Amino acid sequence: MKTILAKVDLRQSESAEVIRTAAKILQEGGLVAFPTETVYGLGGNGLDGAACEKIYIAKGRPSDNPLILHISEFEELNAIVREISPAAQKLMDAFWPGPLTMVFPKADIVPLKATGGLDTVAVRFPSHPVARAIIKAAGLPIAAPSANSSGKPSPTRASHVEFDLNGKIDMIVDGGAAEWGLESTIVDVSGDVPMILRPGAVTKEMMEEVVGRVEIDPAILTKPAADLKPKAPGMKYTHYSPKAEVVLVKGERQAVADEINRLAALDMSNGKKTGVMATEETKDLYHADIILSLGSRDRPEQIGANLFKLLRKFDFLGAEKVYSEVFSEEGEGMAIMNRLNKAAGYQMIEAAKASDS
Ligand code: AMP
Ligand code: MG
């Protein structure tokens, strides 16, 4: 398949043609990758089981890992869900359009192919103008998981999508770098108390201000059990992993640097290409083949926006082992640590304080 690659800038009139082409492909059952404020999405007609099937095939995604349907107007929600709880209504008023996905009881018109066989459907109303323009022009709810090959870090740039999916999908719309860089928060609003299934830009604290109590699925920061029944199906899969083995090292700054340098020296003496994922404040403390900075520790939004890009860069540079610093789990830090833990397959070691040795 020849994939159409098109740049889009909504300030320019040529973009209207790109949006029209994308919408037509979606209406005809094809697949289009497009930018959102979280990561790039791989879109297909969310009401067409065959189009959803194509998404699974292009990504190599397990068929029980459901898709998120994307809408471009509040009213479009009514057709695809059975019930909107008062809490859901408040959350939607506060955070849509934006990086929040909500899980509702699904309406019959949503095919089971879109929901991985579940009776619930995940819905998001993105704020990115290009995503909204494409969904609106298509006039359909658009199923759009992250536009990466399953298991790889989510794409934050069109070039990442091209690397993973060129030749496997109909079109890639390039609208520049995704601003937030981590996938949306997912909250299940089909029960009594909203339950966070995946942390993201909209934090527990932000939602609690709007609806009072919000719970967090305990699997978010710990390794899920092998027999986990898919309540949040994505949770049982190791996502976001680069080819390199990733190990997280926690502890006091200098102790972390000493421990990483010691382990990296061992790996390098064994001929392994070794990398360190550091920050602006710490990058000069390390000795390794590849040292990349996620950004400033004082700017978690920078760390979030750079995380997947850096994981892909380590792959590109041929890293076989990557050591990473860890971050606070407060606020948006929870989303960062959730993705880092998954990238590391939950391998975390604690650096001993200098005084302990
Ligand atoms: P992605 O679009 O690749 O970022 O992944 C979508 C994620 O949304 C999946 O991995 C699921 O964990 C979650 N999800 C989608 N639909 C549902 C649903 N009906 N119930 C629970 N989680 C869902
Ligand atoms: Mg994904």
XYZ file of C-alpha atoms and ligand atoms in Angstrom:
381
model
C 0.000 0.000 0.000
C 1.262 3.472 -0.828
C 0.838 5.784 2.159
C -0.014 9.412 1.399
C 2.174 11.759 3.444
C 0.750 15.271 3.836
C 1.755 18.227 5.958
C -1.002 20.356 7.356
C -1.089 23.875 8.728
C -4.640 25.087 9.281
C -3.583 28.717 8.762
C -2.938 27.829 5.136
C -5.740 27.334 2.639
C -4.106 24.249 1.000
C -4.809 22.412 4.236
C -8.504 22.218 3.441
C -7.683 19.760 0.644
C -5.626 17.580 3.017
C -8.480 17.485 5.522
C -10.959 16.580 2.756
C -8.749 13.748 1.518
C -8.325 12.391 5.056
C -12.076 12.537 5.683
C -12.855 10.750 2.424
C -10.420 7.919 3.234
C -12.054 7.503 6.660
C -15.556 7.471 5.166
C -14.456 4.774 2.722
C -13.158 2.545 5.513
C -9.448 3.433 5.243
C -6.912 4.421 7.912
C -5.470 7.892 8.541
C -2.902 8.852 11.189
C -3.299 12.380 12.527
C -1.923 14.576 15.327
C -3.729 15.130 18.614
C -2.645 17.075 21.693
C -1.554 13.810 23.382
C 0.125 11.604 20.751
C -0.539 10.773 17.067
C -3.661 8.652 16.576
C -4.362 5.979 13.952
C -7.907 6.730 12.859
C -10.579 4.548 11.268
C -14.398 4.626 11.163
C -15.364 3.671 14.719
C -18.783 2.415 13.625
C -17.344 0.069 11.007
C -16.092 -3.227 12.403
C -14.020 -3.882 9.281
C -12.197 -0.541 9.611
C -11.508 -1.275 13.295
C -10.152 -4.675 12.287
C -7.720 -2.934 9.919
C -6.438 -0.827 12.817
C -5.622 -3.949 14.826
C -3.835 -5.489 11.860
C -1.791 -2.378 10.988
C -0.631 -1.965 14.587
C -0.264 -5.665 15.358
C -2.505 -4.935 18.349
C -4.040 -7.768 20.412
C -7.759 -7.887 19.595
C -8.894 -7.660 23.240
C -7.227 -4.249 23.699
C -10.092 -1.835 22.938
C -10.009 1.379 20.921
C -10.958 4.920 21.928
C -13.645 6.639 19.821
C -12.932 10.304 19.066
C -15.644 12.905 18.534
C -15.570 16.564 17.492
C -18.784 17.862 19.096
C -20.423 17.162 22.470
C -23.680 16.090 20.767
C -21.956 13.185 19.006
C -21.618 11.432 22.360
C -25.334 10.663 22.680
C -25.337 8.324 19.697
C -22.541 6.087 20.947
C -23.182 5.744 24.711
C -26.145 4.349 26.633
C -25.913 6.507 29.700
C -24.117 9.649 30.892
C -23.777 9.785 34.676
C -23.844 13.165 36.498
C -20.126 12.753 37.304
C -19.363 12.092 33.643
C -21.312 15.203 32.671
C -19.300 17.347 35.099
C -15.979 15.917 33.947
C -16.883 16.470 30.340
C -17.947 20.064 30.999
C -14.644 20.707 32.768
C -12.121 18.895 30.587
C -13.507 18.452 27.052
C -12.204 19.118 24.530
C -8.921 17.850 25.935
C -6.720 14.935 27.006
C -9.383 13.028 28.976
C -10.952 9.734 27.823
C -14.090 8.468 29.564
C -15.443 4.925 29.599
C -19.263 4.707 29.230
C -21.802 1.895 28.777
C -21.837 1.500 24.993
C -24.766 1.983 22.612
C -25.655 -0.864 20.232
C -24.392 0.997 17.170
C -20.790 0.710 18.430
C -19.365 -2.567 17.088
C -17.747 -5.010 19.530
C -14.691 -4.877 17.254
C -14.136 -1.319 18.516
C -14.419 -2.239 22.190
C -12.454 -5.470 22.259
C -15.725 -7.283 22.971
C -16.605 -5.131 26.014
C -20.017 -3.648 26.767
C -18.373 -0.289 27.477
C -16.872 2.241 25.086
C -14.038 4.713 25.655
C -14.661 8.194 24.200
C -12.510 11.294 23.852
C -13.110 14.762 22.436
C -9.628 15.995 21.482
C -8.709 19.682 21.459
C -6.150 19.542 18.645
C -7.526 21.605 15.738
C -6.306 19.164 13.075
C -7.834 16.157 14.849
C -11.108 18.032 15.261
C -11.165 19.185 11.645
C -10.616 15.643 10.336
C -13.235 14.059 12.618
C -15.737 16.784 11.788
C -15.172 16.503 8.052
C -15.567 12.713 8.224
C -18.808 13.139 10.185
C -18.136 9.912 12.123
C -16.820 8.860 15.510
C -13.213 7.929 14.765
C -11.547 5.005 16.520
C -7.965 6.119 17.059
C -5.439 4.288 19.212
C -1.897 5.587 19.267
C -0.380 5.350 15.781
C 2.569 3.122 16.691
C 3.280 -0.551 16.128
C 1.902 -2.351 19.161
C 4.471 -2.481 21.945
C 6.548 0.449 20.696
C 6.535 3.871 22.362
C 3.600 6.016 21.230
C 4.402 8.427 18.384
C 4.739 12.113 19.171
C 5.769 13.104 15.644
C 4.655 12.175 12.118
C 8.143 10.747 11.488
C 7.557 8.198 14.280
C 4.313 7.103 12.604
C 6.061 6.863 9.259
C 8.792 4.699 10.781
C 6.260 2.238 12.237
C 3.372 2.250 9.747
C 4.516 3.502 6.327
C 3.036 1.200 3.673
C 0.489 -0.244 6.107
C -2.021 2.634 6.273
C -3.603 4.998 3.740
C -2.439 8.399 4.958
C -0.297 10.217 7.530
C -1.229 13.826 8.278
C 1.758 15.711 9.686
C 0.725 18.557 11.987
C 3.986 18.907 13.927
C 4.972 17.614 17.360
C 2.257 16.465 19.791
C 2.182 19.008 22.563
C 1.565 16.872 25.657
C 3.383 13.745 24.448
C 1.741 11.112 26.695
C -1.579 9.373 26.038
C -4.833 10.725 27.499
C -6.005 10.112 31.044
C -8.624 7.326 31.027
C -11.378 7.430 33.630
C -14.145 4.855 33.915
C -17.419 6.678 34.578
C -19.662 3.648 34.092
C -19.717 2.856 37.841
C -20.576 4.850 40.987
C -17.181 6.425 41.632
C -15.001 7.553 38.715
C -11.959 5.281 38.493
C -8.718 6.268 36.769
C -7.523 3.442 34.523
C -4.597 5.294 32.979
C -2.978 8.472 34.335
C -2.419 11.400 31.970
C -2.480 15.183 31.721
C -5.788 15.480 33.565
C -4.759 14.433 37.077
C -6.689 12.835 39.942
C -6.481 16.133 41.848
C -7.926 18.078 38.906
C -10.870 15.692 38.594
C -11.489 15.616 42.351
C -11.980 19.366 42.309
C -14.865 18.828 39.909
C -16.554 15.622 41.148
C -15.287 14.931 44.659
C -14.058 11.379 45.099
C -12.038 9.746 42.321
C -10.340 6.355 42.657
C -7.218 5.027 41.070
C -6.875 1.525 39.717
C -4.116 -0.054 41.820
C -2.545 -1.610 38.719
C -1.408 1.816 37.519
C 1.909 1.930 39.319
C 2.552 -1.719 40.047
C 3.178 -4.693 37.849
C -0.166 -6.196 36.799
C -0.771 -9.851 37.675
C -0.345 -12.294 34.795
C -4.006 -13.354 35.058
C -5.397 -9.799 35.131
C -8.903 -9.774 33.733
C -9.114 -6.912 31.267
C -11.008 -4.173 33.093
C -8.543 -1.764 31.550
C -7.266 -4.082 28.881
C -4.222 -2.007 28.010
C -2.850 -2.562 31.480
C -1.840 -6.148 30.983
C 0.437 -5.404 28.054
C 3.977 -4.094 28.340
C 3.703 -0.965 26.306
C 6.115 1.682 25.372
C 9.200 -0.461 25.416
C 12.216 0.305 23.294
C 14.480 -2.528 22.107
C 16.918 -1.775 24.899
C 16.417 -3.196 28.357
C 15.387 -0.268 30.553
C 16.195 -0.123 34.274
C 14.972 2.596 36.619
C 17.227 3.737 39.452
C 15.788 5.650 42.380
C 17.403 7.407 45.309
C 19.246 10.568 46.177
C 20.732 12.397 43.162
C 24.440 11.663 43.631
C 23.787 8.085 44.784
C 21.721 7.464 41.629
C 24.492 8.858 39.445
C 27.137 6.734 41.208
C 25.056 3.574 40.893
C 24.177 4.168 37.241
C 27.820 4.940 36.404
C 28.931 1.746 38.146
C 26.355 -0.427 36.344
C 26.921 1.296 33.002
C 30.692 0.744 33.268
C 30.037 -2.972 33.832
C 27.669 -3.187 30.849
C 30.064 -1.292 28.599
C 32.960 -3.554 29.649
C 30.770 -6.430 28.482
C 30.463 -4.743 25.103
C 26.900 -3.502 25.581
C 25.975 -0.126 24.138
C 24.655 1.687 27.196
C 22.555 4.801 27.619
C 21.368 7.035 30.419
C 18.087 8.935 30.473
C 18.982 11.982 32.561
C 17.724 15.512 33.108
C 19.153 18.974 32.480
C 20.186 19.142 36.130
C 22.002 15.790 36.167
C 23.247 14.986 32.665
C 26.830 16.033 33.420
C 27.072 13.518 36.269
C 27.048 10.475 33.948
C 29.532 8.423 31.932
C 27.955 6.192 29.265
C 27.862 5.705 25.486
C 24.695 7.754 25.093
C 23.411 10.363 27.548
C 20.110 12.060 26.709
C 18.238 14.655 28.741
C 14.461 14.551 29.214
C 14.419 18.239 30.127
C 14.326 20.079 33.414
C 13.143 18.376 36.600
C 11.255 21.582 37.362
C 9.206 21.204 34.165
C 7.323 17.873 34.273
C 5.433 18.857 31.129
C 8.804 18.875 29.295
C 9.697 15.453 30.665
C 6.324 14.075 29.549
C 6.602 15.605 26.094
C 10.118 14.181 25.550
C 9.801 10.716 27.077
C 8.603 8.708 24.062
C 10.817 10.662 21.678
C 13.867 9.760 23.765
C 12.916 6.092 24.080
C 12.731 5.962 20.292
C 16.039 7.800 19.998
C 17.813 5.220 22.164
C 16.516 2.552 19.760
C 17.668 4.557 16.791
C 21.156 4.939 18.302
C 21.350 1.207 19.008
C 21.283 1.273 22.814
C 21.075 -2.201 24.359
C 20.718 -1.091 27.972
C 19.238 2.173 29.246
C 19.294 3.428 32.824
C 16.784 6.095 33.779
C 16.278 8.394 36.693
C 12.841 8.362 38.327
C 10.421 11.187 39.091
C 7.888 12.161 41.704
C 4.483 10.518 41.274
C 2.671 13.707 42.270
C 0.236 15.303 39.817
C 1.277 14.777 36.201
C 4.310 12.838 37.514
C 2.014 9.840 37.891
C 1.563 9.651 34.108
C 5.309 9.916 33.567
C 6.122 7.184 36.107
C 3.361 4.909 34.758
C 4.917 5.028 31.249
C 8.486 4.748 32.566
C 7.569 1.711 34.672
C 6.010 0.064 31.645
C 9.041 0.843 29.487
C 11.197 -0.780 32.163
C 8.898 -3.770 32.652
C 8.758 -2.536 36.281
C 12.499 -3.094 36.852
C 13.525 -0.587 39.503
C 16.568 -0.620 41.763
C 17.348 1.586 44.708
C 20.724 3.308 44.848
C 22.335 3.029 48.269
C 23.209 6.349 49.909
C 26.931 7.150 49.952
C 26.881 6.811 53.764
C 25.474 3.254 53.528
C 28.527 1.903 51.751
P -4.434 3.651 23.052
O -5.542 4.209 22.266
O -3.478 2.812 22.272
O -3.746 4.708 23.830
O -5.080 2.628 24.089
C -6.418 2.715 24.446
C -6.597 2.171 25.829
O -7.862 2.585 26.296
C -6.636 0.679 25.911
O -5.368 0.129 26.086
C -7.539 0.406 27.093
O -6.784 0.208 28.258
C -8.351 1.661 27.237
N -9.742 1.387 26.924
C -10.365 1.556 25.757
N -11.656 1.190 25.829
C -11.873 0.779 27.082
C -13.007 0.252 27.773
N -14.176 0.104 27.179
N -12.844 -0.075 29.076
C -11.647 0.086 29.677
N -10.530 0.568 29.072
C -10.647 0.907 27.794
Mg -1.314 2.873 22.515
